[in-house]
Coordinates of C-alpha atoms and ligand atoms in Angstrom, one line a residue:
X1 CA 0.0 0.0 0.0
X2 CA 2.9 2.3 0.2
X3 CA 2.3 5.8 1.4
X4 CA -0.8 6.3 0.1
X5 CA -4.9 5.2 1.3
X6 CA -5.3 2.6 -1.5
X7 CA -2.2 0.9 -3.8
X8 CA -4.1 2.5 -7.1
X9 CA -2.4 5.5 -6.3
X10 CA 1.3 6.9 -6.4
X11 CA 3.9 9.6 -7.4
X12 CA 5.2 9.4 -10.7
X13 CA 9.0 11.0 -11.3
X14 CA 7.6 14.5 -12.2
X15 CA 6.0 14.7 -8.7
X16 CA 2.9 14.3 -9.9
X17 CA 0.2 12.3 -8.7
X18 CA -1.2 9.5 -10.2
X19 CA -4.2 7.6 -10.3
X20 CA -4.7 3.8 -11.4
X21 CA -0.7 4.4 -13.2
X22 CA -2.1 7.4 -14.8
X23 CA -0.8 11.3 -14.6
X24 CA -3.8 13.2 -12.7
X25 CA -2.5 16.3 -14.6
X26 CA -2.3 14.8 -17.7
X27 CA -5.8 13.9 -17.1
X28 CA -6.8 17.1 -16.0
X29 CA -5.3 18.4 -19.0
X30 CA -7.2 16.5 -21.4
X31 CA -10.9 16.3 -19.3
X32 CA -11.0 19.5 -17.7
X33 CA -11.8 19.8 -13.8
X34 CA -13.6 19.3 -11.7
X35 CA -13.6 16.2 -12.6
X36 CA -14.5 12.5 -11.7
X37 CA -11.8 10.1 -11.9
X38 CA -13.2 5.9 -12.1
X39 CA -10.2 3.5 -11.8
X40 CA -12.3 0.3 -14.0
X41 CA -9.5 -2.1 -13.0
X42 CA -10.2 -1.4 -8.9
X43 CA -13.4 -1.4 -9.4
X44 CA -13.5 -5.0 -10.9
X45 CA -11.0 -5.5 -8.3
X46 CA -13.5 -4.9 -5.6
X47 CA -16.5 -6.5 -7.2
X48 CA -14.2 -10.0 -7.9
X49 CA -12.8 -9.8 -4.0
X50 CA -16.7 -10.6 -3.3
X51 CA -17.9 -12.8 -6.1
X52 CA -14.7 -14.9 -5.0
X53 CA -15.2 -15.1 -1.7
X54 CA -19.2 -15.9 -2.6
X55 CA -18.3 -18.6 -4.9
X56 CA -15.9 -20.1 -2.4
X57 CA -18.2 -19.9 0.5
X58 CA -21.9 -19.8 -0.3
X59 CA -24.0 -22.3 -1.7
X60 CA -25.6 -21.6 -5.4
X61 CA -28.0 -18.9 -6.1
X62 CA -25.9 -17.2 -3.3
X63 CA -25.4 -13.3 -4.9
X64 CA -23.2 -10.4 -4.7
X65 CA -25.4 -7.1 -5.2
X66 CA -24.1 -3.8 -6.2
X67 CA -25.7 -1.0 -3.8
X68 CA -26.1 1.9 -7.0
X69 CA -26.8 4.1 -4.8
X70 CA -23.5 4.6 -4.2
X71 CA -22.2 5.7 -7.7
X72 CA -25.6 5.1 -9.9
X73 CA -24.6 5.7 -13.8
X74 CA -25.2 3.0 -17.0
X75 CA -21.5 2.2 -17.3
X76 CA -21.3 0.9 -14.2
X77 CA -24.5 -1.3 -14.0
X78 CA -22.6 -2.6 -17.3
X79 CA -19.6 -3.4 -15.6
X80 CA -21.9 -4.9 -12.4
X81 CA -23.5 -7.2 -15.5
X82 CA -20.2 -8.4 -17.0
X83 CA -19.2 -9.3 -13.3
X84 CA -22.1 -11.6 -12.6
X85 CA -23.5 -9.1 -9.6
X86 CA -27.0 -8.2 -9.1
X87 CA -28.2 -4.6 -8.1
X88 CA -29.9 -2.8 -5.5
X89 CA -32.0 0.0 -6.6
X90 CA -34.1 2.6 -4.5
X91 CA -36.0 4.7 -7.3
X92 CA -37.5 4.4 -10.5
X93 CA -34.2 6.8 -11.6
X94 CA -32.3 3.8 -10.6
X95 CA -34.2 1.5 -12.2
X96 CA -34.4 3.6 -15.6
X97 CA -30.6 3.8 -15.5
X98 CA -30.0 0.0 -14.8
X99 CA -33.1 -0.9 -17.6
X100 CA -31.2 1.8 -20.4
X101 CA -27.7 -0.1 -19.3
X102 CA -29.6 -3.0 -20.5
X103 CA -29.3 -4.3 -17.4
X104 CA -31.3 -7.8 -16.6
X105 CA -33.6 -7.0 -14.4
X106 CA -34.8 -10.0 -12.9
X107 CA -30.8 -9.9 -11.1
X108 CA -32.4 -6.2 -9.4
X109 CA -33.4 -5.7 -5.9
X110 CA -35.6 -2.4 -5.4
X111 CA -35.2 -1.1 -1.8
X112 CA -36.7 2.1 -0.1
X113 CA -38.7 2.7 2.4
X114 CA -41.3 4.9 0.8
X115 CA -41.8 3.4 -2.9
X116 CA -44.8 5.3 -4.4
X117 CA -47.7 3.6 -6.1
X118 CA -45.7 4.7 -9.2
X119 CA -42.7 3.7 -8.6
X120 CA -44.4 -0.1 -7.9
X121 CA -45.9 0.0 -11.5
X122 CA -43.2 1.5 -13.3
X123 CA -40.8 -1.3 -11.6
X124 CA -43.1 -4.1 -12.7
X125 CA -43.3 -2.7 -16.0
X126 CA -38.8 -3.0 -16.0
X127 CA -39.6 -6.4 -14.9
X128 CA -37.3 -6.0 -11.5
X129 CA -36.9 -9.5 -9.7
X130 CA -37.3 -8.8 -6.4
X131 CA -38.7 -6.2 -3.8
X132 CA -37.5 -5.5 -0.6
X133 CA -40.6 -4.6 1.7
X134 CA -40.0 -2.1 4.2
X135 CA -43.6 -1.7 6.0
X136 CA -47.0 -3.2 5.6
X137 CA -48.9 -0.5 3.5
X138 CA -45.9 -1.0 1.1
X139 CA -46.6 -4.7 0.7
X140 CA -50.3 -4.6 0.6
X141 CA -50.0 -2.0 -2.1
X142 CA -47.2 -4.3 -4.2
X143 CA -49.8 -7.1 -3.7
X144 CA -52.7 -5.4 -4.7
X145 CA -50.6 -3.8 -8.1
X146 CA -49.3 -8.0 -8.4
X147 CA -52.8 -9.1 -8.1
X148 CA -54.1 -6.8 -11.5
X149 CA -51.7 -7.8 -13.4
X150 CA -52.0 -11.4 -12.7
X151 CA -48.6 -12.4 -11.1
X152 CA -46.4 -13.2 -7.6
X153 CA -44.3 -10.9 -7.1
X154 CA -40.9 -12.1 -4.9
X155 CA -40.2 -10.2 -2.3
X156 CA -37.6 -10.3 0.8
X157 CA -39.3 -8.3 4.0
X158 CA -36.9 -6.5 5.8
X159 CA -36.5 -6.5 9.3
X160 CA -34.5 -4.7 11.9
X161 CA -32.4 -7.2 13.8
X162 CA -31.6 -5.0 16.5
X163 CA -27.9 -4.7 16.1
X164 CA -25.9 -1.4 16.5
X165 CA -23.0 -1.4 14.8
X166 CA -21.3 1.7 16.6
X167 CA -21.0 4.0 13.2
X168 CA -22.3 7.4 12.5
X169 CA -25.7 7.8 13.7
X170 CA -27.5 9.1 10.2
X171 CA -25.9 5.8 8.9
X172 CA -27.2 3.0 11.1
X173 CA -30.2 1.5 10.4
X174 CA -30.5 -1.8 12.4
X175 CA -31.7 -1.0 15.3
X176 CA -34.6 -1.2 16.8
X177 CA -35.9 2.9 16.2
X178 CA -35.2 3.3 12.5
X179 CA -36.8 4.3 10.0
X180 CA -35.8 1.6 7.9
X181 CA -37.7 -2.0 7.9
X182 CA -40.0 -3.7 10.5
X183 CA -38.7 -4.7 14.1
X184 CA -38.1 -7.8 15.7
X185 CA -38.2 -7.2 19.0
X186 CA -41.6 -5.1 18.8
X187 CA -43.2 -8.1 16.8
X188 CA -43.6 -6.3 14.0
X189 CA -41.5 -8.4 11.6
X190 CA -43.7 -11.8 12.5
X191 CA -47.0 -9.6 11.5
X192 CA -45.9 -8.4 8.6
X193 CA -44.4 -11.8 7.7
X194 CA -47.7 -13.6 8.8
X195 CA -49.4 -11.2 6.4
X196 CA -47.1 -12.0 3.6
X197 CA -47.9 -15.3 4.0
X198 CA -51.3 -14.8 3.3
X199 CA -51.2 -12.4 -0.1
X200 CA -52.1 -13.7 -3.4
X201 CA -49.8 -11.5 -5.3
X202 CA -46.6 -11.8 -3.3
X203 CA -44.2 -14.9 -3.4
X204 CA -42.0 -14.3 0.5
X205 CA -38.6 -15.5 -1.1
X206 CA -36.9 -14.0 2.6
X207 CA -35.3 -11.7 4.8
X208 CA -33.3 -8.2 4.7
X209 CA -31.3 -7.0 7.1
X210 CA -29.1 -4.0 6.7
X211 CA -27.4 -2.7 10.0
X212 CA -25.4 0.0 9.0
X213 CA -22.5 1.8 6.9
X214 CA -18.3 2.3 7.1
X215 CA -18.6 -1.0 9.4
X216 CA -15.3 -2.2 10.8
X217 CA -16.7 -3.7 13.9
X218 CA -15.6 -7.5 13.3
X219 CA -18.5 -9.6 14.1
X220 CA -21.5 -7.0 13.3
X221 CA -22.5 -9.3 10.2
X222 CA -22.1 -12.8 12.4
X223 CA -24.4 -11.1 15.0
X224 CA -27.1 -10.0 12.3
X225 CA -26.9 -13.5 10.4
X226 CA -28.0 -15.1 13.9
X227 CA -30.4 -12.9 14.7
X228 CA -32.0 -13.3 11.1
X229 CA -31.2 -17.2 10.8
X230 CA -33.2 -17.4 14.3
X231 CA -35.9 -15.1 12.8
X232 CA -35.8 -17.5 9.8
X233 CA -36.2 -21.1 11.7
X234 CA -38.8 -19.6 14.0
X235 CA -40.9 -18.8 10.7
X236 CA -40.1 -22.2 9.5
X237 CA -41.6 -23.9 12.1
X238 CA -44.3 -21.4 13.1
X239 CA -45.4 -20.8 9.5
X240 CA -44.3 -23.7 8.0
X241 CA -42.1 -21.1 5.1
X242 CA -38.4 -21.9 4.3
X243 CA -36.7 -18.7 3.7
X244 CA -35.2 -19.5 0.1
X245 CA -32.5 -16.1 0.6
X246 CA -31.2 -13.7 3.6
X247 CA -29.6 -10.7 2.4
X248 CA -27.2 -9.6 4.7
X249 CA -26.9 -5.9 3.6
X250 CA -24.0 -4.0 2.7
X251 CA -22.1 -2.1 4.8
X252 CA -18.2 -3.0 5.2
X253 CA -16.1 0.1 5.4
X254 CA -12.9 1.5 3.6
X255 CA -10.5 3.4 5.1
X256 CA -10.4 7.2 3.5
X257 CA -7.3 8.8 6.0
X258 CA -4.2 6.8 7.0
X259 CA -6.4 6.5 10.5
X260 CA -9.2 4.4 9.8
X261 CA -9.2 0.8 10.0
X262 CA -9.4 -1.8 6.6
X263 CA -10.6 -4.8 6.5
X264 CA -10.4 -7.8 4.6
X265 CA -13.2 -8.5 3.1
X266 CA -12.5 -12.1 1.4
X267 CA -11.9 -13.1 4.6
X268 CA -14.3 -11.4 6.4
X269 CA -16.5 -13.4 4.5
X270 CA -15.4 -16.6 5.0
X271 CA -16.0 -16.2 8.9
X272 CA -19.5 -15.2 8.5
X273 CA -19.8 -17.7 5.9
X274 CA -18.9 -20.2 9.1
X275 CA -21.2 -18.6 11.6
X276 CA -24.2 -19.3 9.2
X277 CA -23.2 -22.7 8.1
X278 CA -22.6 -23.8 12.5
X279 CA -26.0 -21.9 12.9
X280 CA -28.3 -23.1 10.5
X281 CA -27.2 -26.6 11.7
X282 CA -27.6 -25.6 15.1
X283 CA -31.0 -24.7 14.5
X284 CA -31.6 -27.7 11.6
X285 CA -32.6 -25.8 9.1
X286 CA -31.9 -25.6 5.6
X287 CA -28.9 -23.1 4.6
X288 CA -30.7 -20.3 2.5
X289 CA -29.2 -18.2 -0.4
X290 CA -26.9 -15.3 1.1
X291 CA -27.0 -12.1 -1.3
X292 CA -24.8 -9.1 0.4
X293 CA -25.2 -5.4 -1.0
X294 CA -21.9 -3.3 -0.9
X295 CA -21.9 -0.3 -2.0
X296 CA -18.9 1.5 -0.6
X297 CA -16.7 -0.9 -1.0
X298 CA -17.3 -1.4 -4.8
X299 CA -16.3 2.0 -5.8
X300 CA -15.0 4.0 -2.9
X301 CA -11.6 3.9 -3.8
X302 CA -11.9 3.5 -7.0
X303 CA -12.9 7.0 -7.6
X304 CA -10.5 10.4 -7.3
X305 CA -11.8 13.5 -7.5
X306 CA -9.4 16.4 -9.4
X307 CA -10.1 20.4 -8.8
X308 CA -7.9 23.5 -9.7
X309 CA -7.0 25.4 -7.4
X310 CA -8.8 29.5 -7.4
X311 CA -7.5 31.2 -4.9
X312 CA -5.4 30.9 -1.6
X313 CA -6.5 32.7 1.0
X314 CA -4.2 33.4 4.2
X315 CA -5.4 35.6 7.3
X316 CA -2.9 36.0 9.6
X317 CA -3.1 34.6 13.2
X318 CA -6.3 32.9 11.9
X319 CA -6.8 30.3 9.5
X320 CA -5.6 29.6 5.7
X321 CA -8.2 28.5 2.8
X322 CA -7.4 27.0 -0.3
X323 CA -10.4 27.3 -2.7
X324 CA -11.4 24.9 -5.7
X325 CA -13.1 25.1 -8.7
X326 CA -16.2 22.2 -7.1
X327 CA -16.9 21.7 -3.5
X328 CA -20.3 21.0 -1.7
X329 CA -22.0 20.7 -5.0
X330 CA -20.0 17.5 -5.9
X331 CA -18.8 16.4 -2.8
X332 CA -21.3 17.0 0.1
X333 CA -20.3 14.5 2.5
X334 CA -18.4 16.8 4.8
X335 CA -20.8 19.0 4.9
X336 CA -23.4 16.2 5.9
X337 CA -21.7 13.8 7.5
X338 CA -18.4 15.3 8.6
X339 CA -16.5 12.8 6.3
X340 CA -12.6 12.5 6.4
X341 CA -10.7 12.5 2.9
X342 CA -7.0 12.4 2.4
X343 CA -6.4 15.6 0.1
X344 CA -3.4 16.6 -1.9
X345 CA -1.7 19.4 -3.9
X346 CA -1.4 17.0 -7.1
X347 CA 1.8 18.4 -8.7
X348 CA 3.6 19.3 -6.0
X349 CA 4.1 15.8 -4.6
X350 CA 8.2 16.4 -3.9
X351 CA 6.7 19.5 -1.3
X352 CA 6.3 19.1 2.3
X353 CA 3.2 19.8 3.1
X354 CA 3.2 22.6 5.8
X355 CA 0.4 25.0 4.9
X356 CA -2.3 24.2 7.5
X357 CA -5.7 24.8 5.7
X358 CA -9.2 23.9 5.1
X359 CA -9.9 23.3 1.7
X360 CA -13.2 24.7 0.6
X361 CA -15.2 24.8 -2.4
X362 CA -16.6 27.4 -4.4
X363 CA -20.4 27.9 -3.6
X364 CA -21.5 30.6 -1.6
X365 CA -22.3 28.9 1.8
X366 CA -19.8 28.5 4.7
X367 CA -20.1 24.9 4.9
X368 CA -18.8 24.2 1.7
X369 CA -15.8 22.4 3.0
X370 CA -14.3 19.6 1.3
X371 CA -11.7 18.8 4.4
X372 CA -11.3 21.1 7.0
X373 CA -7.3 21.2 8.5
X374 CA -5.3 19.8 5.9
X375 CA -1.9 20.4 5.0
X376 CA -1.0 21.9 1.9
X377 CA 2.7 22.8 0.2
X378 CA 3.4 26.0 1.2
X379 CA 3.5 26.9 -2.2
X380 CA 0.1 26.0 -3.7
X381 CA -1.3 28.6 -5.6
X382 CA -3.9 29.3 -8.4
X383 CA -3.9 27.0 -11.2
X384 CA -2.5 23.9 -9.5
X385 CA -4.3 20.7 -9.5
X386 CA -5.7 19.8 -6.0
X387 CA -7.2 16.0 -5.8
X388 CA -9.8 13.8 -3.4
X389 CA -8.9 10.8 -2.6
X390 CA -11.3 7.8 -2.1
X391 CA -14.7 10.0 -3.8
X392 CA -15.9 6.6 -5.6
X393 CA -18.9 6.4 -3.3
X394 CA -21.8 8.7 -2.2
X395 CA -20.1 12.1 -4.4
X396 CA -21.4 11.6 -8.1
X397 CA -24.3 9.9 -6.6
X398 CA -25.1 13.0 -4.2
X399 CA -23.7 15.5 -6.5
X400 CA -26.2 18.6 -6.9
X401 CA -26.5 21.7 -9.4
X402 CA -26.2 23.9 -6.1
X403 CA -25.3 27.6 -7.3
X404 CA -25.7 25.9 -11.0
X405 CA -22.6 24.3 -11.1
X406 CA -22.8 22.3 -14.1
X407 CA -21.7 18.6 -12.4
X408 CA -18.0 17.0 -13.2
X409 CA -18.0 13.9 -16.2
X410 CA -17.2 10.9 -14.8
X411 CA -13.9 9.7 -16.6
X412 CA -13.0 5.9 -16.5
X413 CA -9.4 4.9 -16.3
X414 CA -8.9 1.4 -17.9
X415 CA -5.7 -0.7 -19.1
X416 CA -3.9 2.3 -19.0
X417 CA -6.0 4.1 -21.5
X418 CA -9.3 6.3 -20.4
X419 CA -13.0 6.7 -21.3
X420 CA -15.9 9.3 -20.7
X421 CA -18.8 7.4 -19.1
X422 CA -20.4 10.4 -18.6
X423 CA -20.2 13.5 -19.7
X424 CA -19.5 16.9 -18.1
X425 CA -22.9 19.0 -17.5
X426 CA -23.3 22.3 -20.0
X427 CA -24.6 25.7 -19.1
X428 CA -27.4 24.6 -21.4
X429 CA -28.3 20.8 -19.5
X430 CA -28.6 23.4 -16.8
X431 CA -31.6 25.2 -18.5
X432 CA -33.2 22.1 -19.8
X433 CA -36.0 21.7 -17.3
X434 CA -36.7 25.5 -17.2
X435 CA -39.5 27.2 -19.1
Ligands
PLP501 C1 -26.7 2.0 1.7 C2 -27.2 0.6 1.6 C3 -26.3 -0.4 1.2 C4 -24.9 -0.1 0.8 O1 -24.1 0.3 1.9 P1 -22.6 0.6 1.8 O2 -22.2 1.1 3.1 O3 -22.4 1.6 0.7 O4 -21.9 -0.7 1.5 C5 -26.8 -1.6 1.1 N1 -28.1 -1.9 1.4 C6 -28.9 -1.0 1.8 C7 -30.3 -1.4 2.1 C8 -28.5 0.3 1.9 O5 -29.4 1.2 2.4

């Protein structure tokens, strides 16, 4: 891994950093900035360290899905295809995007916990396997759109397992108070399973789970598989229903400053794998189909992000700000979250870095920070290239037209060569809409 947050980046003999073996200011040159940076051969990387360990460990019919939400375009539902993963998709944007990849949609998964009467039509209409029930006026109204149309529609319920995972609270969502999925504990799961049971228009293929986000915790996915593999043999022999799949959720976290944690995902697999195969013996029943949803861990750090650099702004005694030509607008997960990202002055890599600063983007609204209290080389001035490390996931797919700012292309880097997969926004895409 070297110096650097993931082994797809380095230094090159100019000083200049590079990205998947690549020149970012050759690639700046060429693309313009802001701009997007996909590394294709991580990003296969990532999806084959999970199909591996699936094949390895998990009977057949076992699935990886790809979590869109995290970077949503068509290129990458095509590169999802050619890897053998499913998707998950919350919206009928997703589900257009996957459909126009020519996506098979019998391989998608359509979460959310509000999907609206259209959405449930237009999603039938793309033919999307599966939907993941979050609440009973959900499922009724799934069953009742089923029903007209003359089919079963498979579903997995999704339940709340009760499990904490110790993240960031406005990304955990397995416990017992969120907004997400129906309870255990509060016997609301065994209602709206009971009801399931019962619909004419609904085929109950299993269970969802989905405990949280950036998860390092080791054993958070052993604790939810028991929970839900307990869940699943008390339905068996209550209700008489094998659960044919448990989705296990996505979840596992990447490490975005030399601080945080990594973890190995193959492996981690493997010892959850274990856990499920001791406790579905344990509790004789048979071992259902595991499907897990990364998103994060897909494309995190396979993406870069590239700015230029406006202005420099030192006020002595206080604080130093080094301004870029993007910000909130396609990066807004400091601003939400308080997100770390390692960030770097892109041709100056020989520097030291000794300018304590926050670097800041450029729409008018004092939480526009991309990383507060960063260091910078002392010389970095207008024009240079400033990048973001690790902006794969939750940046493109969050990215707004705040202020107008026409949004970044998305460039793919592949076999050394590179690729728009989607262009850069015009002053023109901007009016569009407008009357
Ligand atoms: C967000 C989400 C995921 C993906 O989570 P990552 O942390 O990006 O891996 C998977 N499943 C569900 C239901 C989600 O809400």
């Amino acid at each position: 891994m070297g110096d650097f947050i993931c082994e797809n980046i380095s230094v090159n003999a100019e000083g200049h950093l590079c990205f998947g073996g690549q020149d970012t200011a050759v690639l700046a040159a060429q693309y313009g900035t802001p701009l997007y940076l996909m590394d294709e051969d991580r990003l296969r990387r990532n999806m084959r360290v999970y199909t591996d360990a699936f094949r390895r460990h998990f009977a057949p019919g076992s699935r990886v899905l790809f979590a869109s939400k995290a970077n949503a375009f068509r290129q990458i539902y095509r590169i999802a295809r050619e890897e053998g993963l499913g998707v998950d998709v919350v919206s009928a944007g997703e589900v257009h995007t996957a459909k126009s990849a020519g996506y098979d949609m019998a391989l998608a998964y359509f979460h959310s916990n509000n999907k609206t009467d259209a959405d449930i039509r237009y999603a039938m209409d793309c033919g999307v396997g599966y939907f993941v029930v979050d609440g009973e006026e959900e499922l009724r109204a799934i069953d009742a759109e089923a029903t007209k149309r003359g089919i079963r529609q498979k579903l997995l319920l999704r339940l709340t397992p009760g499990i904490d995972p110790h993240t960031y609270a406005a990304v955990d969502t397995g416990q017992v108070d969120s907004k997400f999925g129906s309870a255990i504990e509060t016997g609301q799961a065994e209602a709206i399973t009971a009801l399931a049971l019962t619909l004419p228009g609904v085929d109950l293929a299993g269970f969802h789970c989905h405990v949280g986000s950036q998860v390092f915790d080791e054993d958070v996915f052993e604790r939810a598989s028991v929970v839900m593999l307990e869940y699943i043999a008390m339905v068996a022999q209550k209700y008489g229903c094998a659960a044919r799949e448990l989705d296990l959720g996505g979840g596992y976290g990447v490490p975005y400053v030399a601080s945080d944690g990594t973890v190995d995902i193959g492996a981690r697999i493997g010892e959850v794998a274990a856990v499920i195969h001791k406790t579905c013996a344990r509790l004789g029943i048979a071992e259902p189909a595991i499907l897990m949803e990364p998103g994060r861990s897909i494309v995190a750090d396979a993406g870069m992000t590239l700015y230029t650099v406006g202005s420099v702004k030192r006020i002595p005694g206080y604080k130093n700000y080094v301004s870029v030509d993007g910000g909130m607008s396609d990066n807004p997960r400091f601003a939400l979250y308080g997100s770390k990202y390692t960030c770097y002055a892109a041709t100056r890599m020989h520097e030291p870095a000794t300018l304590r600063c926050d670097l800041v983007g450029r729409c008018c609204e004092s939480g526009d920070v991309i990383q507060p209290d960063i260091c910078m080389p002392e010389r970095v001035r207008r024009g240079d290239l400033a990048a973001v490390c690790t902006t794969g996931a939750y940046n493109y797919s969050m990215a707004s037209n705040y202020n107008r700012i026409p949004r970044p292309p998305i460039v793919m880097l592949r076999d050394g060569g590179s690729y728009v997969a989607v262009r850069r926004e015009t002053l023109e895409d901007l009016t569009a809409l407008d009357n």
